[in-house]
mmCIF file with all atom_site columns, C-alpha atoms in Angstrom:
data_model
loop_
_atom_site.group_PDB
_atom_site.id
_atom_site.type_symbol
_atom_site.label_atom_id
_atom_site.label_alt_id
_atom_site.label_comp_id
_atom_site.label_asym_id
_atom_site.label_entity_id
_atom_site.label_seq_id
_atom_site.pdbx_PDB_ins_code
_atom_site.Cartn_x
_atom_site.Cartn_y
_atom_site.Cartn_z
_atom_site.occupancy
_atom_site.B_iso_or_equiv
_atom_site.pdbx_formal_charge
_atom_site.auth_seq_id
_atom_site.auth_comp_id
_atom_site.auth_asym_id
_atom_site.auth_atom_id
_atom_site.pdbx_PDB_model_num
ATOM 1   C CA . MET A 1 1   ? -51.911 131.013 140.985 1.00 49.00 ? 200 MET A CA 1
ATOM 2   C CA . ASN A 1 2   ? -50.078 133.196 138.402 1.00 49.00 ? 201 ASN A CA 1
ATOM 3   C CA . THR A 1 3   ? -51.505 132.391 135.210 1.00 46.00 ? 202 THR A CA 1
ATOM 4   C CA . ASN A 1 4   ? -48.667 134.461 133.301 1.00 45.00 ? 203 ASN A CA 1
ATOM 5   C CA . LYS A 1 5   ? -46.105 132.477 135.128 1.00 45.00 ? 204 LYS A CA 1
ATOM 6   C CA . THR A 1 6   ? -47.709 129.250 134.192 1.00 47.00 ? 205 THR A CA 1
ATOM 7   C CA . ASN A 1 7   ? -48.174 130.421 130.464 1.00 45.00 ? 206 ASN A CA 1
ATOM 8   C CA . PHE A 1 8   ? -44.460 131.403 130.369 1.00 42.00 ? 207 PHE A CA 1
ATOM 9   C CA . LYS A 1 9   ? -43.384 128.037 131.799 1.00 46.00 ? 208 LYS A CA 1
ATOM 10  C CA . THR A 1 10  ? -45.511 126.312 129.187 1.00 45.00 ? 209 THR A CA 1
ATOM 11  C CA . MET A 1 11  ? -44.094 128.387 126.335 1.00 47.00 ? 210 MET A CA 1
ATOM 12  C CA . LYS A 1 12  ? -40.664 127.747 127.520 1.00 46.00 ? 211 LYS A CA 1
ATOM 13  C CA . ILE A 1 13  ? -41.105 123.988 127.725 1.00 44.00 ? 212 ILE A CA 1
ATOM 14  C CA . ASN A 1 14  ? -42.800 123.861 124.079 1.00 47.00 ? 213 ASN A CA 1
ATOM 15  C CA . TYR A 1 15  ? -39.808 125.993 122.699 1.00 45.00 ? 214 TYR A CA 1
ATOM 16  C CA . ILE A 1 16  ? -37.192 123.581 124.317 1.00 42.00 ? 215 ILE A CA 1
ATOM 17  C CA . ASN A 1 17  ? -39.098 120.561 122.862 1.00 47.00 ? 216 ASN A CA 1
ATOM 18  C CA . SER A 1 18  ? -39.538 122.334 119.498 1.00 50.00 ? 217 SER A CA 1
ATOM 19  C CA . ASN A 1 19  ? -35.713 122.839 119.475 1.00 47.00 ? 218 ASN A CA 1
ATOM 20  C CA . PHE A 1 20  ? -34.931 119.409 120.699 1.00 42.00 ? 219 PHE A CA 1
ATOM 21  C CA . MET A 1 21  ? -37.078 117.987 117.779 1.00 51.00 ? 220 MET A CA 1
ATOM 22  C CA . LYS A 1 22  ? -35.328 120.187 115.146 1.00 48.00 ? 221 LYS A CA 1
ATOM 23  C CA . THR A 1 23  ? -32.068 119.147 116.552 1.00 44.00 ? 222 THR A CA 1
ATOM 24  C CA . SER A 1 24  ? -32.757 115.498 116.544 1.00 48.00 ? 223 SER A CA 1
ATOM 25  C CA . LYS A 1 25  ? -34.134 115.579 112.923 1.00 49.00 ? 224 LYS A CA 1
ATOM 26  C CA . PHE A 1 26  ? -30.956 117.688 112.020 1.00 43.00 ? 225 PHE A CA 1
ATOM 27  C CA . LEU A 1 27  ? -28.751 115.074 113.515 1.00 40.00 ? 226 LEU A CA 1
ATOM 28  C CA . LEU A 1 28  ? -30.616 112.039 112.070 1.00 43.00 ? 227 LEU A CA 1
ATOM 29  C CA . SER A 1 29  ? -30.467 113.726 108.457 1.00 50.00 ? 228 SER A CA 1
ATOM 30  C CA . ALA A 1 30  ? -26.628 114.212 109.093 1.00 43.00 ? 229 ALA A CA 1
ATOM 31  C CA . ILE A 1 31  ? -26.257 110.660 110.053 1.00 42.00 ? 230 ILE A CA 1
ATOM 32  C CA . LEU A 1 32  ? -28.206 109.451 106.930 1.00 41.00 ? 231 LEU A CA 1
ATOM 33  C CA . CYS A 1 33  ? -26.042 111.665 104.559 1.00 37.00 ? 232 CYS A CA 1
ATOM 34  C CA . LEU A 1 34  ? -22.965 110.635 106.102 1.00 38.00 ? 233 LEU A CA 1
ATOM 35  C CA . THR A 1 35  ? -23.807 106.810 105.800 1.00 43.00 ? 234 THR A CA 1
ATOM 36  C CA . VAL A 1 36  ? -24.689 107.417 102.083 1.00 34.00 ? 235 VAL A CA 1
ATOM 37  C CA . LEU A 1 37  ? -21.373 109.187 101.492 1.00 36.00 ? 236 LEU A CA 1
ATOM 38  C CA . VAL A 1 38  ? -19.480 106.464 103.019 1.00 37.00 ? 237 VAL A CA 1
ATOM 39  C CA . SER A 1 39  ? -21.540 103.739 101.179 1.00 43.00 ? 238 SER A CA 1
ATOM 40  C CA . CYS A 1 40  ? -20.596 105.736 97.926  1.00 40.00 ? 239 CYS A CA 1
ATOM 41  C CA . SER A 1 41  ? -17.147 106.114 98.672  1.00 43.00 ? 240 SER A CA 1
ATOM 42  C CA . ASP A 1 42  ? -16.681 102.347 99.463  1.00 47.00 ? 241 ASP A CA 1
ATOM 43  C CA . ASP A 1 43  ? -18.356 101.527 96.224  1.00 48.00 ? 242 ASP A CA 1
ATOM 44  C CA . ASP A 1 44  ? -16.050 103.917 94.100  1.00 48.00 ? 243 ASP A CA 1
ATOM 45  C CA . ASP A 1 45  ? -12.969 102.546 95.949  1.00 47.00 ? 244 ASP A CA 1
ATOM 46  C CA . THR A 1 46  ? -13.773 99.072  95.050  1.00 45.00 ? 245 THR A CA 1
ATOM 47  C CA . PRO A 1 47  ? -12.071 98.203  91.691  1.00 45.00 ? 246 PRO A CA 1
ATOM 48  C CA . SER A 1 48  ? -14.160 96.327  89.183  1.00 42.00 ? 247 SER A CA 1
ATOM 49  C CA . GLN A 1 49  ? -12.960 92.801  88.591  1.00 47.00 ? 248 GLN A CA 1
ATOM 50  C CA . PRO A 1 50  ? -11.949 92.346  85.080  1.00 48.00 ? 249 PRO A CA 1
ATOM 51  C CA . ASN A 1 51  ? -12.548 89.030  83.406  1.00 51.00 ? 250 ASN A CA 1
ATOM 52  C CA . GLU A 1 52  ? -8.951  87.751  83.315  1.00 61.00 ? 251 GLU A CA 1
ATOM 53  C CA . GLU A 1 53  ? -7.289  85.894  80.362  1.00 67.00 ? 252 GLU A CA 1
ATOM 54  C CA . GLU A 1 54  ? -7.523  82.232  80.307  1.00 76.00 ? 253 GLU A CA 1
ATOM 55  C CA . VAL A 1 55  ? -4.197  80.220  81.445  1.00 89.00 ? 254 VAL A CA 1
ATOM 56  C CA . ILE A 1 56  ? -3.918  77.612  78.740  1.00 96.00 ? 255 ILE A CA 1
ATOM 57  C CA . THR A 1 57  ? -0.783  75.413  78.606  1.00 97.00 ? 256 THR A CA 1
ATOM 58  C CA . ASN A 1 58  ? -2.072  72.702  76.290  1.00 98.00 ? 257 ASN A CA 1
ATOM 59  C CA . VAL A 1 59  ? -3.787  73.307  72.898  1.00 98.00 ? 258 VAL A CA 1
ATOM 60  C CA . THR A 1 60  ? -4.672  70.332  70.670  1.00 98.00 ? 259 THR A CA 1
ATOM 61  C CA . LEU A 1 61  ? -6.266  70.481  67.346  1.00 98.00 ? 260 LEU A CA 1
ATOM 62  C CA . THR A 1 62  ? -7.683  67.136  66.144  1.00 98.00 ? 261 THR A CA 1
ATOM 63  C CA . PHE A 1 63  ? -8.493  66.677  62.532  1.00 98.00 ? 262 PHE A CA 1
ATOM 64  C CA . THR A 1 64  ? -10.519 63.564  61.661  1.00 98.00 ? 263 THR A CA 1
ATOM 65  C CA . ASN A 1 65  ? -11.124 62.556  58.044  1.00 98.00 ? 264 ASN A CA 1
ATOM 66  C CA . ASP A 1 66  ? -14.943 62.667  57.323  1.00 98.00 ? 265 ASP A CA 1
ATOM 67  C CA . ALA A 1 67  ? -14.719 59.527  55.047  1.00 98.00 ? 266 ALA A CA 1
ATOM 68  C CA . ASP A 1 68  ? -12.214 57.706  57.160  1.00 98.00 ? 267 ASP A CA 1
ATOM 69  C CA . ALA A 1 69  ? -12.228 57.628  61.010  1.00 97.00 ? 268 ALA A CA 1
ATOM 70  C CA . THR A 1 70  ? -8.655  56.175  61.240  1.00 98.00 ? 269 THR A CA 1
ATOM 71  C CA . ASP A 1 71  ? -7.140  59.106  59.169  1.00 98.00 ? 270 ASP A CA 1
ATOM 72  C CA . ILE A 1 72  ? -6.361  61.665  61.955  1.00 98.00 ? 271 ILE A CA 1
ATOM 73  C CA . VAL A 1 73  ? -4.115  64.524  62.334  1.00 98.00 ? 272 VAL A CA 1
ATOM 74  C CA . VAL A 1 74  ? -3.269  65.950  65.597  1.00 98.00 ? 273 VAL A CA 1
ATOM 75  C CA . LEU A 1 75  ? -1.455  69.153  66.115  1.00 98.00 ? 274 LEU A CA 1
ATOM 76  C CA . LEU A 1 76  ? -0.272  69.675  69.787  1.00 98.00 ? 275 LEU A CA 1
ATOM 77  C CA . SER A 1 77  ? 1.343   72.435  71.656  1.00 98.00 ? 276 SER A CA 1
ATOM 78  C CA . VAL A 1 78  ? 2.246   72.386  75.225  1.00 97.00 ? 277 VAL A CA 1
ATOM 79  C CA . ASP A 1 79  ? 3.579   75.202  77.172  1.00 95.00 ? 278 ASP A CA 1
ATOM 80  C CA . ALA A 1 80  ? 4.339   73.575  80.644  1.00 92.00 ? 279 ALA A CA 1
ATOM 81  C CA . ASP A 1 81  ? 4.609   76.834  82.666  1.00 88.00 ? 280 ASP A CA 1
ATOM 82  C CA . GLY A 1 82  ? 2.125   78.997  80.789  1.00 84.00 ? 281 GLY A CA 1
ATOM 83  C CA . GLU A 1 83  ? 2.599   81.892  78.545  1.00 76.00 ? 282 GLU A CA 1
ATOM 84  C CA . ASP A 1 84  ? 4.554   84.091  80.878  1.00 76.00 ? 283 ASP A CA 1
ATOM 85  C CA . GLY A 1 85  ? 6.924   81.135  82.127  1.00 79.00 ? 284 GLY A CA 1
ATOM 86  C CA . PRO A 1 86  ? 10.331  80.918  80.604  1.00 90.00 ? 285 PRO A CA 1
ATOM 87  C CA . LEU A 1 87  ? 9.924   77.505  79.168  1.00 89.00 ? 286 LEU A CA 1
ATOM 88  C CA . ALA A 1 88  ? 9.411   77.373  75.441  1.00 90.00 ? 287 ALA A CA 1
ATOM 89  C CA . PRO A 1 89  ? 6.367   75.602  73.959  1.00 93.00 ? 288 PRO A CA 1
ATOM 90  C CA . VAL A 1 90  ? 6.986   72.186  72.681  1.00 96.00 ? 289 VAL A CA 1
ATOM 91  C CA . GLN A 1 91  ? 5.044   71.430  69.595  1.00 96.00 ? 290 GLN A CA 1
ATOM 92  C CA . THR A 1 92  ? 4.293   67.785  67.853  1.00 98.00 ? 291 THR A CA 1
ATOM 93  C CA . ILE A 1 93  ? 2.487   67.038  64.747  1.00 98.00 ? 292 ILE A CA 1
ATOM 94  C CA . THR A 1 94  ? 1.137   63.538  64.294  1.00 98.00 ? 293 THR A CA 1
ATOM 95  C CA . GLY A 1 95  ? 0.054   62.386  60.893  1.00 98.00 ? 294 GLY A CA 1
ATOM 96  C CA . ASN A 1 96  ? -0.191  63.863  57.384  1.00 98.00 ? 295 ASN A CA 1
ATOM 97  C CA . PHE A 1 97  ? -3.313  65.141  55.601  1.00 98.00 ? 296 PHE A CA 1
ATOM 98  C CA . THR A 1 98  ? -4.543  63.319  52.690  1.00 98.00 ? 297 THR A CA 1
ATOM 99  C CA . ALA A 1 99  ? -4.840  65.149  49.425  1.00 98.00 ? 298 ALA A CA 1
ATOM 100 C CA . GLY A 1 100 ? -8.604  65.470  48.578  1.00 98.00 ? 299 GLY A CA 1
ATOM 101 C CA . ALA A 1 101 ? -9.946  64.583  51.857  1.00 98.00 ? 300 ALA A CA 1
ATOM 102 C CA . THR A 1 102 ? -12.201 66.595  54.054  1.00 98.00 ? 301 THR A CA 1
ATOM 103 C CA . TYR A 1 103 ? -11.413 66.690  57.846  1.00 98.00 ? 302 TYR A CA 1
ATOM 104 C CA . THR A 1 104 ? -13.544 67.962  60.783  1.00 98.00 ? 303 THR A CA 1
ATOM 105 C CA . ALA A 1 105 ? -11.413 69.762  63.389  1.00 98.00 ? 304 ALA A CA 1
ATOM 106 C CA . THR A 1 106 ? -12.063 70.457  67.125  1.00 98.00 ? 305 THR A CA 1
ATOM 107 C CA . VAL A 1 107 ? -9.928  72.184  69.627  1.00 98.00 ? 306 VAL A CA 1
ATOM 108 C CA . ASN A 1 108 ? -9.099  71.098  73.261  1.00 98.00 ? 307 ASN A CA 1
ATOM 109 C CA . LEU A 1 109 ? -7.755  73.824  75.628  1.00 98.00 ? 308 LEU A CA 1
ATOM 110 C CA . PHE A 1 110 ? -6.380  72.727  78.867  1.00 98.00 ? 309 PHE A CA 1
ATOM 111 C CA . ASN A 1 111 ? -4.507  74.398  81.958  1.00 97.00 ? 310 ASN A CA 1
ATOM 112 C CA . ALA A 1 112 ? -2.149  71.653  83.241  1.00 96.00 ? 311 ALA A CA 1
ATOM 113 C CA . ILE A 1 113 ? -0.983  73.964  86.114  1.00 94.00 ? 312 ILE A CA 1
ATOM 114 C CA . GLU A 1 114 ? -4.351  74.003  87.651  1.00 94.00 ? 313 GLU A CA 1
ATOM 115 C CA . ASN A 1 115 ? -5.616  70.780  86.041  1.00 95.00 ? 314 ASN A CA 1
ATOM 116 C CA . GLU A 1 116 ? -8.599  72.564  84.505  1.00 96.00 ? 315 GLU A CA 1
ATOM 117 C CA . ASP A 1 117 ? -10.298 72.134  81.191  1.00 96.00 ? 316 ASP A CA 1
ATOM 118 C CA . ILE A 1 118 ? -10.673 75.414  79.564  1.00 97.00 ? 317 ILE A CA 1
ATOM 119 C CA . THR A 1 119 ? -12.442 74.099  76.404  1.00 98.00 ? 318 THR A CA 1
ATOM 120 C CA . VAL A 1 120 ? -16.009 74.121  78.389  1.00 96.00 ? 319 VAL A CA 1
ATOM 121 C CA . GLU A 1 121 ? -15.327 77.661  79.640  1.00 96.00 ? 320 GLU A CA 1
ATOM 122 C CA . VAL A 1 122 ? -14.754 78.987  76.228  1.00 98.00 ? 321 VAL A CA 1
ATOM 123 C CA . THR A 1 123 ? -17.311 77.149  74.352  1.00 98.00 ? 322 THR A CA 1
ATOM 124 C CA . ASP A 1 124 ? -20.261 76.848  76.755  1.00 97.00 ? 323 ASP A CA 1
ATOM 125 C CA . GLU A 1 125 ? -19.743 79.604  79.473  1.00 97.00 ? 324 GLU A CA 1
ATOM 126 C CA . GLU A 1 126 ? -18.156 82.435  77.603  1.00 97.00 ? 325 GLU A CA 1
ATOM 127 C CA . PRO A 1 127 ? -18.532 82.078  73.803  1.00 98.00 ? 326 PRO A CA 1
ATOM 128 C CA . ASP A 1 128 ? -19.234 85.723  73.472  1.00 98.00 ? 327 ASP A CA 1
ATOM 129 C CA . GLU A 1 129 ? -15.955 86.638  75.027  1.00 98.00 ? 328 GLU A CA 1
ATOM 130 C CA . HIS A 1 130 ? -13.826 84.416  72.654  1.00 98.00 ? 329 HIS A CA 1
ATOM 131 C CA . PHE A 1 131 ? -13.018 84.052  68.982  1.00 98.00 ? 330 PHE A CA 1
ATOM 132 C CA . PHE A 1 132 ? -10.831 81.685  66.963  1.00 98.00 ? 331 PHE A CA 1
ATOM 133 C CA . VAL A 1 133 ? -8.778  83.230  64.098  1.00 98.00 ? 332 VAL A CA 1
ATOM 134 C CA . TYR A 1 134 ? -6.937  80.786  61.722  1.00 98.00 ? 333 TYR A CA 1
ATOM 135 C CA . ALA A 1 135 ? -4.177  81.252  59.109  1.00 98.00 ? 334 ALA A CA 1
ATOM 136 C CA . ILE A 1 136 ? -2.130  79.251  56.685  1.00 98.00 ? 335 ILE A CA 1
ATOM 137 C CA . ASN A 1 137 ? 1.016   79.635  54.798  1.00 98.00 ? 336 ASN A CA 1
ATOM 138 C CA . GLY A 1 138 ? 2.044   77.327  52.013  1.00 98.00 ? 337 GLY A CA 1
ATOM 139 C CA . LEU A 1 139 ? -0.526  74.823  52.541  1.00 98.00 ? 338 LEU A CA 1
ATOM 140 C CA . ASP A 1 140 ? -3.232  74.205  49.870  1.00 98.00 ? 339 ASP A CA 1
ATOM 141 C CA . ILE A 1 141 ? -6.178  73.713  52.275  1.00 98.00 ? 340 ILE A CA 1
ATOM 142 C CA . THR A 1 142 ? -9.684  75.302  52.739  1.00 98.00 ? 341 THR A CA 1
ATOM 143 C CA . LEU A 1 143 ? -11.345 76.199  55.975  1.00 98.00 ? 342 LEU A CA 1
ATOM 144 C CA . THR A 1 144 ? -15.013 76.739  56.623  1.00 98.00 ? 343 THR A CA 1
ATOM 145 C CA . ARG A 1 145 ? -16.589 77.013  59.959  1.00 98.00 ? 344 ARG A CA 1
ATOM 146 C CA . SER A 1 146 ? -18.767 73.946  60.483  1.00 98.00 ? 345 SER A CA 1
ATOM 147 C CA . ALA A 1 147 ? -22.537 74.023  60.625  1.00 96.00 ? 346 ALA A CA 1
ATOM 148 C CA . ASN A 1 148 ? -22.246 72.481  64.264  1.00 97.00 ? 347 ASN A CA 1
ATOM 149 C CA . ASP A 1 149 ? -19.681 75.185  65.550  1.00 98.00 ? 348 ASP A CA 1
ATOM 150 C CA . VAL A 1 150 ? -20.659 77.420  68.383  1.00 98.00 ? 349 VAL A CA 1
ATOM 151 C CA . VAL A 1 151 ? -22.572 80.378  67.502  1.00 98.00 ? 350 VAL A CA 1
ATOM 152 C CA . ARG A 1 152 ? -22.100 83.602  69.471  1.00 98.00 ? 351 ARG A CA 1
ATOM 153 C CA . THR A 1 153 ? -25.113 85.828  70.361  1.00 98.00 ? 352 THR A CA 1
ATOM 154 C CA . ASP A 1 154 ? -23.799 88.315  67.642  1.00 98.00 ? 353 ASP A CA 1
ATOM 155 C CA . GLY A 1 155 ? -24.425 85.473  65.091  1.00 98.00 ? 354 GLY A CA 1
ATOM 156 C CA . ASN A 1 156 ? -20.611 84.815  64.428  1.00 98.00 ? 355 ASN A CA 1
ATOM 157 C CA . LYS A 1 157 ? -19.354 81.461  64.584  1.00 98.00 ? 356 LYS A CA 1
ATOM 158 C CA . LEU A 1 158 ? -16.698 80.733  67.479  1.00 98.00 ? 357 LEU A CA 1
ATOM 159 C CA . GLY A 1 159 ? -14.345 78.790  65.247  1.00 98.00 ? 358 GLY A CA 1
ATOM 160 C CA . PHE A 1 160 ? -14.235 75.926  67.593  1.00 98.00 ? 359 PHE A CA 1
ATOM 161 C CA . GLU A 1 161 ? -15.436 73.223  65.159  1.00 98.00 ? 360 GLU A CA 1
ATOM 162 C CA . THR A 1 162 ? -14.243 73.642  61.499  1.00 98.00 ? 361 THR A CA 1
ATOM 163 C CA . THR A 1 163 ? -14.107 71.777  58.293  1.00 98.00 ? 362 THR A CA 1
ATOM 164 C CA . TRP A 1 164 ? -10.910 71.528  56.399  1.00 98.00 ? 363 TRP A CA 1
ATOM 165 C CA . VAL A 1 165 ? -10.487 70.375  52.764  1.00 98.00 ? 364 VAL A CA 1
ATOM 166 C CA . ALA A 1 166 ? -6.817  69.298  51.814  1.00 98.00 ? 365 ALA A CA 1
ATOM 167 C CA . ASN A 1 167 ? -6.430  70.073  48.121  1.00 98.00 ? 366 ASN A CA 1
ATOM 168 C CA . THR A 1 168 ? -3.228  69.158  46.619  1.00 98.00 ? 367 THR A CA 1
ATOM 169 C CA . ALA A 1 169 ? 0.222   68.040  48.233  1.00 98.00 ? 368 ALA A CA 1
ATOM 170 C CA . SER A 1 170 ? 2.068   70.732  49.899  1.00 98.00 ? 369 SER A CA 1
ATOM 171 C CA . THR A 1 171 ? 3.751   71.802  52.949  1.00 98.00 ? 370 THR A CA 1
ATOM 172 C CA . GLY A 1 172 ? 3.453   74.880  55.301  1.00 98.00 ? 371 GLY A CA 1
ATOM 173 C CA . SER A 1 173 ? 2.273   76.396  58.450  1.00 98.00 ? 372 SER A CA 1
ATOM 174 C CA . LEU A 1 174 ? -1.038  76.732  60.194  1.00 98.00 ? 373 LEU A CA 1
ATOM 175 C CA . THR A 1 175 ? -1.584  79.244  62.908  1.00 98.00 ? 374 THR A CA 1
ATOM 176 C CA . ILE A 1 176 ? -4.395  79.174  65.673  1.00 98.00 ? 375 ILE A CA 1
ATOM 177 C CA . GLN A 1 177 ? -5.196  82.285  67.651  1.00 98.00 ? 376 GLN A CA 1
ATOM 178 C CA . LEU A 1 178 ? -7.855  82.655  70.405  1.00 98.00 ? 377 LEU A CA 1
ATOM 179 C CA . PHE A 1 179 ? -8.779  86.071  71.242  1.00 98.00 ? 378 PHE A CA 1
ATOM 180 C CA . HIS A 1 180 ? -10.421 87.428  74.470  1.00 97.00 ? 379 HIS A CA 1
ATOM 181 C CA . GLU A 1 181 ? -12.792 90.353  74.503  1.00 97.00 ? 380 GLU A CA 1
ATOM 182 C CA . SER A 1 182 ? -12.344 91.406  70.999  1.00 98.00 ? 381 SER A CA 1
ATOM 183 C CA . GLU A 1 183 ? -13.689 94.727  69.931  1.00 98.00 ? 382 GLU A CA 1
ATOM 184 C CA . SER A 1 184 ? -15.152 93.355  66.785  1.00 98.00 ? 383 SER A CA 1
ATOM 185 C CA . VAL A 1 185 ? -15.148 89.920  65.211  1.00 98.00 ? 384 VAL A CA 1
ATOM 186 C CA . ASP A 1 186 ? -16.248 88.855  61.713  1.00 98.00 ? 385 ASP A CA 1
ATOM 187 C CA . ASP A 1 187 ? -16.650 85.252  60.284  1.00 98.00 ? 386 ASP A CA 1
ATOM 188 C CA . SER A 1 188 ? -17.732 86.152  56.799  1.00 97.00 ? 387 SER A CA 1
ATOM 189 C CA . ASN A 1 189 ? -13.961 85.616  55.862  1.00 96.00 ? 388 ASN A CA 1
ATOM 190 C CA . GLU A 1 190 ? -13.940 81.672  57.284  1.00 97.00 ? 389 GLU A CA 1
ATOM 191 C CA . PHE A 1 191 ? -10.482 82.278  58.663  1.00 98.00 ? 390 PHE A CA 1
ATOM 192 C CA . GLY A 1 192 ? -11.722 84.845  60.970  1.00 98.00 ? 391 GLY A CA 1
ATOM 193 C CA . ILE A 1 193 ? -11.105 88.682  61.331  1.00 98.00 ? 392 ILE A CA 1
ATOM 194 C CA . GLN A 1 194 ? -11.030 90.496  64.813  1.00 98.00 ? 393 GLN A CA 1
ATOM 195 C CA . SER A 1 195 ? -9.801  93.733  66.245  1.00 98.00 ? 394 SER A CA 1
ATOM 196 C CA . GLY A 1 196 ? -8.705  94.779  69.879  1.00 97.00 ? 395 GLY A CA 1
ATOM 197 C CA . GLY A 1 197 ? -8.763  92.371  72.629  1.00 96.00 ? 396 GLY A CA 1
ATOM 198 C CA . SER A 1 198 ? -5.713  90.041  73.774  1.00 96.00 ? 397 SER A CA 1
ATOM 199 C CA . ALA A 1 199 ? -4.523  86.561  72.635  1.00 96.00 ? 398 ALA A CA 1
ATOM 200 C CA . ASP A 1 200 ? -5.228  83.804  74.892  1.00 96.00 ? 399 ASP A CA 1
ATOM 201 C CA . VAL A 1 201 ? -3.597  81.456  72.361  1.00 96.00 ? 400 VAL A CA 1
ATOM 202 C CA . ASP A 1 202 ? -1.213  82.324  69.393  1.00 96.00 ? 401 ASP A CA 1
ATOM 203 C CA . ILE A 1 203 ? 0.526   79.328  68.020  1.00 97.00 ? 402 ILE A CA 1
ATOM 204 C CA . THR A 1 204 ? 1.906   78.504  64.541  1.00 97.00 ? 403 THR A CA 1
ATOM 205 C CA . PHE A 1 205 ? 2.684   74.801  63.631  1.00 98.00 ? 404 PHE A CA 1
ATOM 206 C CA . THR A 1 206 ? 5.326   74.565  60.955  1.00 97.00 ? 405 THR A CA 1
ATOM 207 C CA . GLY A 1 207 ? 5.913   71.430  58.841  1.00 97.00 ? 406 GLY A CA 1
ATOM 208 C CA . VAL A 1 208 ? 2.406   70.544  58.234  1.00 98.00 ? 407 VAL A CA 1
ATOM 209 C CA . ASP A 1 209 ? 2.190   68.146  55.249  1.00 98.00 ? 408 ASP A CA 1
ATOM 210 C CA . ILE A 1 210 ? -0.618  67.371  52.811  1.00 98.00 ? 409 ILE A CA 1
ATOM 211 C CA . GLN A 1 211 ? 0.280   64.343  51.035  1.00 98.00 ? 410 GLN A CA 1
#
């Protein structure tokens, strides 16, 4: 038996096996890299889902006299087709404030298009993404954010439950705004100060009376 030929064949087989292993490892590495690149590309191509503004058609502010539960003032705004629809909001004011009385007010937010109560979403699920701002013009009325108001994690009160003191007889307007994803908020001014974000609600009620 020719030992040299046998050794040569063995070396050839080892060489082929070695190259095969190297090639297999290279192909496996290439496939893994391609998989990672495709995965990363898919992640990059998938747009982030922003937290969309709420669709709110009905906004109700209910003021109840702390000393007389029958003395109630209701401010209601109904925008039947939503903010972007062609129909103008319809506003109604029921009752007048009594001079010298203190009222506790709460807000109800409703989406009549989808029959959805938005109040719970704002106050319970996403208070940190929302903030109420109020303003008055011509009315002699004082606002504070209630001790029972919803408190955001940044320590600011949401403005969902508020206390109003009707001072002297007067007539004017009351504005309520609900901001979504504000850049900053501050409740040190009880009416509320904020910057950035967008308004889910921006309503001014005119002809509000204190008698």
